[in-house]
Coordinates of C-alpha atoms in Angstrom, one line a residue:
M1 CA 0.0 0.1 0.1
T2 CA 1.3 3.5 -1.0
Q3 CA 2.5 5.8 1.8
T4 CA 0.8 8.8 2.9
I5 CA 1.7 11.8 0.7
H6 CA 3.0 15.0 2.7
P7 CA 2.8 18.1 0.6
L8 CA 5.5 20.6 1.0
I9 CA 3.8 24.1 -0.2
L10 CA 6.3 26.7 -1.4
C11 CA 4.9 30.0 -0.8
G12 CA 7.8 32.7 -1.1
G13 CA 7.7 33.9 -4.6
S14 CA 6.9 37.7 -5.3
G15 CA 5.3 37.3 -8.6
T16 CA 6.7 40.4 -10.4
R17 CA 5.6 39.4 -13.9
L18 CA 1.9 40.0 -12.5
W19 CA 2.5 43.5 -11.5
P20 CA 0.5 45.6 -10.9
L21 CA -1.7 43.0 -9.1
S22 CA 1.0 41.0 -7.7
R23 CA 3.6 43.0 -5.7
K24 CA 6.3 41.9 -3.1
S25 CA 3.8 43.2 -0.3
Y26 CA 1.2 40.8 -1.6
P27 CA 2.4 38.4 -4.1
K28 CA 0.3 36.5 -6.8
Q29 CA -0.3 33.4 -4.9
F30 CA -2.7 35.1 -2.3
T31 CA -4.6 36.6 -5.0
K32 CA -7.9 35.6 -6.8
L33 CA -6.7 35.6 -10.3
T34 CA -8.7 33.0 -11.9
G35 CA -11.5 32.0 -9.4
E36 CA -13.3 32.5 -6.1
E37 CA -10.3 31.3 -4.2
S38 CA -6.5 32.4 -4.2
L39 CA -4.1 30.4 -6.1
F40 CA -2.6 29.2 -2.7
Q41 CA -6.0 28.0 -1.4
A42 CA -6.5 26.2 -4.7
S43 CA -3.2 24.6 -4.3
A44 CA -3.8 23.6 -0.9
R45 CA -7.5 22.2 -1.6
R46 CA -5.7 20.0 -4.6
L47 CA -3.1 18.4 -1.9
A48 CA -5.7 17.4 0.4
G49 CA -7.8 14.7 1.0
D50 CA -7.7 11.0 1.2
G51 CA -4.0 9.9 0.9
Y52 CA -2.6 13.2 1.9
A53 CA -1.4 14.5 5.3
A54 CA -1.8 18.1 6.4
P55 CA 0.7 20.2 4.2
T56 CA 4.0 21.8 5.4
V57 CA 4.1 25.4 4.2
I58 CA 7.4 27.4 4.1
T59 CA 7.2 31.3 3.2
G60 CA 8.3 34.6 4.6
S61 CA 7.6 36.4 7.9
D62 CA 5.4 39.1 6.1
F63 CA 3.0 36.4 4.8
R64 CA 2.8 34.0 7.9
F65 CA -0.5 35.4 8.9
I66 CA -2.0 35.6 5.6
V67 CA -1.0 31.7 4.8
T68 CA -2.6 30.9 8.4
E69 CA -6.0 33.0 7.5
Q70 CA -6.2 31.7 3.9
L71 CA -5.9 27.9 4.9
A72 CA -8.5 28.4 7.6
A73 CA -10.9 29.8 5.1
V74 CA -10.8 26.6 3.4
E75 CA -10.7 24.7 6.3
I76 CA -7.1 23.4 6.0
A77 CA -4.7 23.5 9.0
A78 CA -0.8 23.2 8.3
A79 CA 1.2 20.4 10.0
A80 CA 4.0 23.0 10.1
T81 CA 4.7 26.6 8.8
L82 CA 8.4 27.4 8.3
I83 CA 9.5 30.9 8.1
E84 CA 12.4 31.8 5.9
P85 CA 14.5 34.8 7.3
E86 CA 15.0 35.7 3.7
A87 CA 14.6 33.9 0.2
R88 CA 17.2 31.8 -0.9
N89 CA 15.7 30.2 -3.9
T90 CA 14.0 26.5 -3.9
A91 CA 16.9 24.4 -2.9
P92 CA 17.2 25.5 0.8
A93 CA 13.4 25.8 1.2
I94 CA 13.0 22.2 0.1
L95 CA 15.7 20.9 2.0
A96 CA 14.3 22.6 5.0
G97 CA 11.0 21.0 4.4
A98 CA 12.4 17.9 4.0
L99 CA 14.5 17.8 7.1
A100 CA 11.4 18.9 9.3
L101 CA 9.1 16.2 7.8
E102 CA 12.2 13.6 8.3
A103 CA 12.2 14.6 12.0
R104 CA 8.4 13.9 12.4
S105 CA 7.9 11.0 9.9
P106 CA 11.3 9.3 9.1
G107 CA 11.3 8.2 5.3
A108 CA 7.8 9.9 4.4
L109 CA 6.9 10.8 0.9
M110 CA 6.9 14.3 0.3
L111 CA 5.3 16.0 -2.7
V112 CA 7.0 19.6 -3.5
A113 CA 4.5 22.1 -5.2
A114 CA 4.5 25.8 -5.7
S115 CA 1.6 27.8 -4.3
D116 CA 0.6 29.5 -7.7
H117 CA 0.1 26.8 -10.4
V118 CA -3.4 26.4 -11.9
I119 CA -4.3 22.5 -12.3
P120 CA -7.9 22.5 -13.1
D121 CA -8.3 18.7 -12.9
A122 CA -7.2 18.1 -9.4
A123 CA -8.2 14.4 -9.6
G124 CA -6.4 13.6 -12.5
F125 CA -3.3 15.3 -10.8
R126 CA -3.6 13.3 -7.6
A127 CA -3.9 10.1 -9.8
A128 CA -0.4 11.3 -11.5
V129 CA 0.9 11.5 -8.0
Q130 CA -0.3 8.2 -6.9
A131 CA 1.3 6.7 -10.1
A132 CA 4.5 8.2 -9.1
A133 CA 4.5 7.2 -5.6
P134 CA 6.0 3.5 -6.0
A135 CA 9.1 5.0 -7.9
A136 CA 9.5 7.6 -5.1
E137 CA 9.4 4.6 -2.5
A138 CA 12.0 3.0 -4.6
G139 CA 14.4 5.5 -4.1
Q140 CA 13.7 7.6 -7.2
L141 CA 13.5 11.5 -7.3
V142 CA 10.4 11.9 -9.3
T143 CA 9.6 15.0 -11.3
F144 CA 6.5 15.8 -13.4
G145 CA 6.4 16.8 -17.0
I146 CA 3.5 18.6 -18.7
A147 CA 2.4 17.7 -21.9
P148 CA 3.6 20.9 -24.0
Q149 CA 0.7 23.0 -25.6
R150 CA 3.0 25.3 -27.5
A151 CA 6.9 26.0 -28.1
E152 CA 7.1 27.8 -24.6
T153 CA 10.3 29.6 -24.1
G154 CA 9.7 30.6 -20.9
Y155 CA 9.7 27.1 -19.1
G156 CA 12.4 24.6 -18.8
W157 CA 11.9 21.2 -20.5
L158 CA 12.6 17.7 -19.6
E159 CA 14.0 15.0 -22.1
L160 CA 12.2 11.4 -22.0
S161 CA 13.8 8.1 -22.3
Q162 CA 10.9 7.0 -24.4
A163 CA 7.7 8.5 -25.9
P164 CA 4.8 8.8 -23.7
G165 CA 1.8 6.7 -24.8
A166 CA -1.1 8.2 -27.0
D167 CA -3.5 8.2 -23.8
F168 CA -0.4 9.9 -22.0
A169 CA -0.7 7.7 -19.2
P170 CA 1.1 8.9 -16.0
V171 CA 3.7 6.0 -16.0
P172 CA 7.0 6.8 -14.4
Q173 CA 10.0 6.5 -16.8
P174 CA 13.9 7.2 -16.4
L175 CA 14.5 11.1 -16.9
K176 CA 17.2 11.5 -19.8
S177 CA 18.0 15.1 -19.0
F178 CA 17.1 18.8 -18.0
V179 CA 16.7 21.2 -20.7
E180 CA 17.4 25.0 -19.9
K181 CA 14.7 27.3 -21.0
P182 CA 15.1 27.3 -25.0
D183 CA 15.3 30.1 -27.5
A184 CA 12.3 30.1 -30.0
A185 CA 14.0 27.9 -32.5
K186 CA 14.9 25.3 -30.0
A187 CA 11.5 25.3 -28.2
E188 CA 10.0 24.6 -31.7
K189 CA 12.3 21.4 -32.0
L190 CA 11.4 20.3 -28.4
L191 CA 7.6 20.7 -29.2
A192 CA 8.1 18.7 -32.6
D193 CA 9.9 15.9 -31.6
G194 CA 7.5 14.4 -28.8
M195 CA 10.2 13.5 -26.6
H196 CA 10.3 16.5 -24.4
L197 CA 7.7 17.8 -21.7
W198 CA 7.6 21.1 -19.7
N199 CA 9.3 21.0 -16.6
A200 CA 6.5 21.7 -13.9
G201 CA 9.0 22.1 -10.9
I202 CA 6.9 19.8 -9.2
F203 CA 8.6 16.7 -7.0
L204 CA 8.1 13.4 -5.3
F205 CA 10.5 11.4 -3.3
A206 CA 11.3 10.2 0.4
T207 CA 12.9 12.6 2.6
T208 CA 15.7 10.1 3.0
T209 CA 16.2 10.2 -0.6
L210 CA 16.7 13.9 -0.8
I211 CA 18.5 14.1 2.1
E212 CA 21.0 11.7 0.7
A213 CA 21.0 13.6 -2.5
F214 CA 22.3 16.6 -0.7
E215 CA 24.9 14.6 1.0
R216 CA 26.4 13.5 -2.0
H217 CA 26.0 16.6 -4.2
D218 CA 25.8 19.6 -1.9
P219 CA 27.0 18.6 1.7
E220 CA 27.5 22.5 2.7
M221 CA 24.1 23.3 2.0
L222 CA 22.7 20.4 4.0
A223 CA 24.9 21.5 7.0
G224 CA 23.8 24.8 6.7
V225 CA 20.0 24.0 6.5
R226 CA 20.3 21.5 9.4
A227 CA 21.9 24.4 11.4
A228 CA 19.0 26.7 10.7
L229 CA 16.6 24.1 11.7
A230 CA 18.5 23.3 15.0
D231 CA 18.7 26.8 16.0
A232 CA 14.9 27.7 15.0
E233 CA 12.6 29.5 17.2
A234 CA 8.9 28.6 17.8
D235 CA 6.7 31.7 17.2
L236 CA 3.2 31.2 18.0
G237 CA 2.3 28.4 15.6
F238 CA 5.3 29.1 13.3
T239 CA 9.0 27.7 13.3
R240 CA 11.3 30.8 12.4
L241 CA 14.4 29.2 10.8
A242 CA 17.5 30.7 12.5
P243 CA 18.9 33.9 10.1
E244 CA 22.5 33.4 10.8
P245 CA 23.2 30.1 9.1
W246 CA 20.4 30.6 6.7
S247 CA 22.2 33.8 5.3
K248 CA 25.2 32.0 4.3
L249 CA 23.4 29.5 2.2
A250 CA 23.6 29.7 -1.5
A251 CA 20.5 31.0 -3.4
I252 CA 20.1 28.3 -5.8
S253 CA 17.4 26.3 -7.4
I254 CA 16.8 22.4 -6.8
D255 CA 17.4 21.9 -10.2
Y256 CA 21.0 23.1 -10.1
A257 CA 21.7 22.0 -6.6
V258 CA 20.9 18.2 -6.9
M259 CA 18.5 17.1 -9.5
E260 CA 20.7 17.8 -12.7
K261 CA 23.6 15.8 -10.8
A262 CA 21.5 12.9 -9.7
Q263 CA 21.3 9.5 -11.3
N264 CA 18.2 8.5 -9.6
L265 CA 15.8 10.8 -11.8
S266 CA 12.5 9.5 -12.9
V267 CA 9.6 11.6 -14.8
V268 CA 6.0 11.0 -14.8
P269 CA 4.0 12.4 -18.0
Y270 CA 1.0 14.5 -16.8
G271 CA -1.5 15.2 -20.0
G272 CA -3.7 17.6 -18.1
A273 CA -4.0 21.3 -18.2
W274 CA -1.4 23.1 -16.2
S275 CA 0.0 26.4 -16.0
D276 CA 2.3 28.6 -13.7
L277 CA 0.8 31.7 -14.3
G278 CA 4.1 33.4 -15.1
G279 CA 2.6 36.5 -17.0
W280 CA -0.5 38.1 -18.0
D281 CA -0.3 36.3 -21.1
A282 CA -0.9 33.1 -19.2
V283 CA -3.6 34.7 -17.2
W284 CA -5.5 35.6 -20.6
R285 CA -5.0 31.9 -21.8
E286 CA -6.2 30.4 -18.4
S287 CA -9.3 32.9 -18.3
G288 CA -11.0 31.5 -21.4
P289 CA -11.1 34.2 -24.0
D290 CA -14.3 34.6 -25.9
E291 CA -14.6 34.2 -29.7
N292 CA -12.5 37.3 -30.5
G293 CA -9.9 36.3 -27.9
V294 CA -11.2 38.9 -25.5
V295 CA -10.9 38.5 -21.6
T296 CA -12.5 41.2 -19.4
S297 CA -13.0 41.3 -15.8
Q298 CA -16.0 43.1 -13.9
G299 CA -15.7 47.0 -14.5
A300 CA -14.0 46.3 -17.9
T301 CA -15.7 46.9 -21.3
A302 CA -13.8 46.0 -24.7
L303 CA -15.4 47.5 -28.0
D304 CA -13.9 46.0 -31.2
C305 CA -10.9 44.3 -29.5
H306 CA -9.2 41.2 -30.4
N307 CA -6.9 38.9 -28.4
T308 CA -7.0 41.5 -25.5
L309 CA -7.0 41.4 -21.7
L310 CA -8.8 44.0 -19.8
R311 CA -8.8 43.9 -16.0
A312 CA -10.1 46.7 -13.4
E313 CA -8.7 45.3 -10.1
D314 CA -11.0 47.7 -7.9
E315 CA -14.6 47.9 -7.5
S316 CA -14.5 51.7 -8.1
Q317 CA -12.9 51.4 -11.5
Q318 CA -14.2 51.2 -15.1
I319 CA -11.4 50.4 -17.8
V320 CA -12.5 50.7 -21.8
G321 CA -10.9 49.5 -24.4
I322 CA -11.6 50.5 -28.0
G323 CA -10.1 48.8 -31.1
L324 CA -7.4 46.9 -29.3
T325 CA -5.5 43.8 -30.5
D326 CA -2.9 41.8 -28.8
V327 CA -3.1 44.3 -25.9
I328 CA -3.1 43.5 -21.8
A329 CA -4.4 46.7 -19.8
I330 CA -4.6 46.1 -16.1
A331 CA -5.9 49.0 -14.0
M332 CA -5.5 49.5 -10.1
P333 CA -5.9 52.5 -8.1
D334 CA -2.4 53.4 -7.9
A335 CA -0.8 51.9 -11.2
V336 CA -1.9 51.0 -14.7
L337 CA 0.0 48.5 -17.0
V338 CA -0.6 48.5 -20.8
A339 CA 1.4 46.2 -22.6
H340 CA 1.6 44.3 -26.0
K341 CA 0.6 40.6 -25.2
D342 CA 3.7 39.3 -26.7
R343 CA 5.8 41.2 -24.5
A344 CA 4.2 40.3 -21.0
Q345 CA 7.4 38.8 -19.9
E346 CA 9.1 42.2 -19.8
V347 CA 6.8 43.3 -16.9
K348 CA 9.5 42.3 -14.5
Q349 CA 11.8 44.7 -16.2
A350 CA 9.3 47.5 -15.7
V351 CA 9.0 46.5 -11.9
A352 CA 12.9 46.9 -11.7
A353 CA 12.8 50.4 -13.4
L354 CA 10.1 51.4 -11.2
K355 CA 12.1 50.4 -8.2
A356 CA 15.3 51.9 -9.3
S357 CA 13.3 55.2 -9.6
G358 CA 12.0 54.9 -6.0
A359 CA 8.5 54.5 -6.9
V360 CA 6.6 52.6 -4.1
Q361 CA 4.1 50.9 -6.5
A362 CA 7.1 48.8 -7.6
E363 CA 6.6 46.6 -4.6
T364 CA 3.8 47.9 -2.5
L365 CA 0.2 47.8 -2.6
P366 CA -2.2 50.6 -1.4
R367 CA -3.9 48.0 0.9
D368 CA -1.6 46.7 3.6
Y369 CA -2.5 43.3 5.1
R370 CA -1.9 42.7 8.8
P371 CA -2.8 39.6 11.0
W372 CA -5.8 41.7 12.4
G373 CA -7.3 42.9 9.0
W374 CA -5.8 45.6 6.6
Y375 CA -5.5 49.3 6.2
E376 CA -5.2 51.5 3.0
C377 CA -4.1 55.1 2.5
L378 CA -6.8 57.4 1.3
V379 CA -5.0 60.6 1.2
M380 CA -1.4 61.5 2.1
G381 CA -0.2 65.2 2.7
G382 CA 2.9 66.6 4.1
R383 CA 2.1 66.4 7.8
F384 CA -1.1 64.3 7.7
Q385 CA -2.4 60.9 6.2
V386 CA -5.7 59.7 6.2
K387 CA -6.3 55.6 6.3
R388 CA -9.2 53.4 6.2
I389 CA -8.7 50.5 8.7
H390 CA -10.5 47.2 8.4
V391 CA -10.2 45.0 11.6
N392 CA -11.4 41.2 11.6
P393 CA -13.9 40.1 14.0
G394 CA -12.2 39.3 17.6
A395 CA -9.0 40.9 16.3
A396 CA -6.9 43.3 18.0
L397 CA -4.1 45.7 17.1
S398 CA -1.0 45.9 19.4
L399 CA -0.5 47.9 22.4
Q400 CA 1.4 50.9 21.1
S401 CA 2.4 54.4 21.0
H402 CA 4.1 56.9 18.4
H403 CA 6.7 59.5 18.9
H404 CA 5.9 61.6 16.0
R405 CA 2.2 61.6 15.5
S406 CA -1.3 61.9 16.8
E407 CA -4.5 60.1 15.6
H408 CA -8.1 60.7 15.4
W409 CA -10.2 57.6 14.9
I410 CA -13.8 57.7 13.6
V411 CA -15.8 54.3 13.5
V412 CA -17.9 54.1 10.4
Q413 CA -18.7 50.2 10.8
G414 CA -19.2 48.0 13.9
T415 CA -18.0 48.7 17.3
A416 CA -14.4 49.6 18.3
K417 CA -13.0 48.8 21.9
V418 CA -10.4 51.4 22.4
T419 CA -7.7 51.8 24.9
V420 CA -6.2 55.3 25.6
D421 CA -3.8 55.1 28.4
D422 CA -5.6 54.2 31.4
E423 CA -9.2 54.8 29.8
V424 CA -11.1 51.9 28.0
K425 CA -14.2 52.4 26.1
L426 CA -16.6 51.4 23.4
V427 CA -16.8 53.7 20.4
T428 CA -19.8 52.8 17.9
E429 CA -20.7 54.1 14.4
N430 CA -20.3 57.7 13.9
Q431 CA -18.5 58.1 17.1
S432 CA -14.8 59.3 17.4
V433 CA -11.9 59.2 19.7
Y434 CA -8.7 61.3 20.0
I435 CA -5.1 59.6 20.5
P436 CA -2.7 62.2 21.7
L437 CA 1.0 62.0 20.8
G438 CA 2.9 59.5 23.0
A439 CA -0.3 58.0 24.3
V440 CA -0.4 54.4 24.8
H441 CA -3.3 52.9 22.8
R442 CA -4.9 49.8 21.2
M443 CA -8.0 49.2 19.3
E444 CA -9.8 45.8 19.4
N445 CA -13.1 44.6 17.4
P446 CA -15.2 42.8 20.0
G447 CA -18.0 42.0 17.6
K448 CA -18.6 39.4 15.3
L449 CA -18.5 41.6 12.2
P450 CA -15.9 43.2 10.6
M451 CA -15.2 47.0 12.3
V452 CA -14.0 49.7 10.0
L453 CA -12.7 53.2 11.0
I454 CA -11.2 56.3 9.4
E455 CA -8.0 57.2 10.8
V456 CA -6.5 60.7 10.6
Q457 CA -2.8 60.8 11.5
T458 CA -1.2 64.4 12.0
G459 CA 2.6 64.8 12.8
A460 CA 6.1 65.6 11.4
Y461 CA 6.6 61.7 10.5
L462 CA 4.0 59.4 9.4
G463 CA 6.2 56.3 8.5
E464 CA 4.8 52.7 9.6
D465 CA 8.2 52.0 11.7
D466 CA 7.0 54.9 14.2
I467 CA 5.5 52.2 16.3
I468 CA 6.5 50.9 19.8
R469 CA 4.6 47.9 20.6
Y470 CA 4.1 47.0 24.5
E471 CA 1.8 43.8 24.0
D472 CA 0.6 42.1 20.8
V473 CA -1.4 39.0 20.7
Y474 CA 0.8 38.1 17.2
A475 CA 4.0 38.3 18.7
R476 CA 5.3 40.6 15.9
G477 CA 8.1 42.3 18.1
Q478 CA 9.0 45.9 16.8
G479 CA 9.3 47.5 13.5
A480 CA 6.9 48.3 10.9
K481 CA 5.2 44.8 10.6
G482 CA 7.3 43.1 13.3

């Protein structure tokens, strides 16, 4: 009988090719790009059910509460959530997940998957994983190859030992080689020869098999990741990997670190639909263009357009396209992207240019998500700022003070429990409270519905790092986000 599969969900990417919707502060895996659930939630659901254990998630510190909240919304609890001190590519992250699982369940089968892939046929994918399990139990490092739909230059490819069957049955076979992302001419040849598949970056192996591969091919990384786990700190329900040994690790992919050097490699062909949503052109394809090749969101109108994607990402916006062909247009309150569809991969270069110019829009959304809810800036002036703050039911901000600003709170929805120095009181809709500079204060939502308030800040400095925390139910420490 096949062992239980233990998913490891990689959840640390920044998704810059899907700017302006996906940004460093809230990357694409947490957004609802193609359905009613985020890509991360859809990934977690796909890797749950009979034969699957609770997942391990590895992510960054800023996303740890988003991960917990989104999993809870789909009624999934993580077996462990590992916090990377900094992103070091996939090899250290996957090895940390394998070592942590090995400590809990020696020799367990671990399925590594990104959190931002689209695989519509969840049952078909799980069947492919089950077909791969015997090879993984026998000591193979198993990767999954996707039936190619076009001469794609944005993916790496996998060279097969034998052509897949006509029905593309998920039968494991020896992997002949990895192929780097090809140019257009080579991609056409790979597509035509029938012996190459797209590299999905999804793996199945026993923890002991992967650890042995690192012992043979990268013992230095193995020692460093072991040290980061040995000195890890428990933080609420999270495990924070030790930053000092982690910072010394090479930033390298799992393919380069061990897969391309290993001899015990197998590949399982997968004939179902798959996308990594690596650009807006992929979102256009996966969103089901109409007979004119047009995809529109709510709030978007296309007149005489062809092969075009129009999205308005805020309910207050309307975007209209007239006579457009092969165009991507994405509108957000603080940034707009307009690009030729064939140049979607260059969005990453645009983000780099914005970052170099100091534009906050390069990495930061107007809405900032926190463990208690979110806030967004409505107006910013030289010595004042107006925010809308949304506090989840039962949530509470930290007990804090500020050196440089005072605040005025007006409740517009729900009821706030407000602490100002020694006074605690309830503030209901249309009521307000003033927080003097230096006062120790906190707001809480004691109700069962969201609480919304408008905050007016005034002072010489309005940065988010002007926060001194005295108590915090989320144990965030000091700093803007803690």
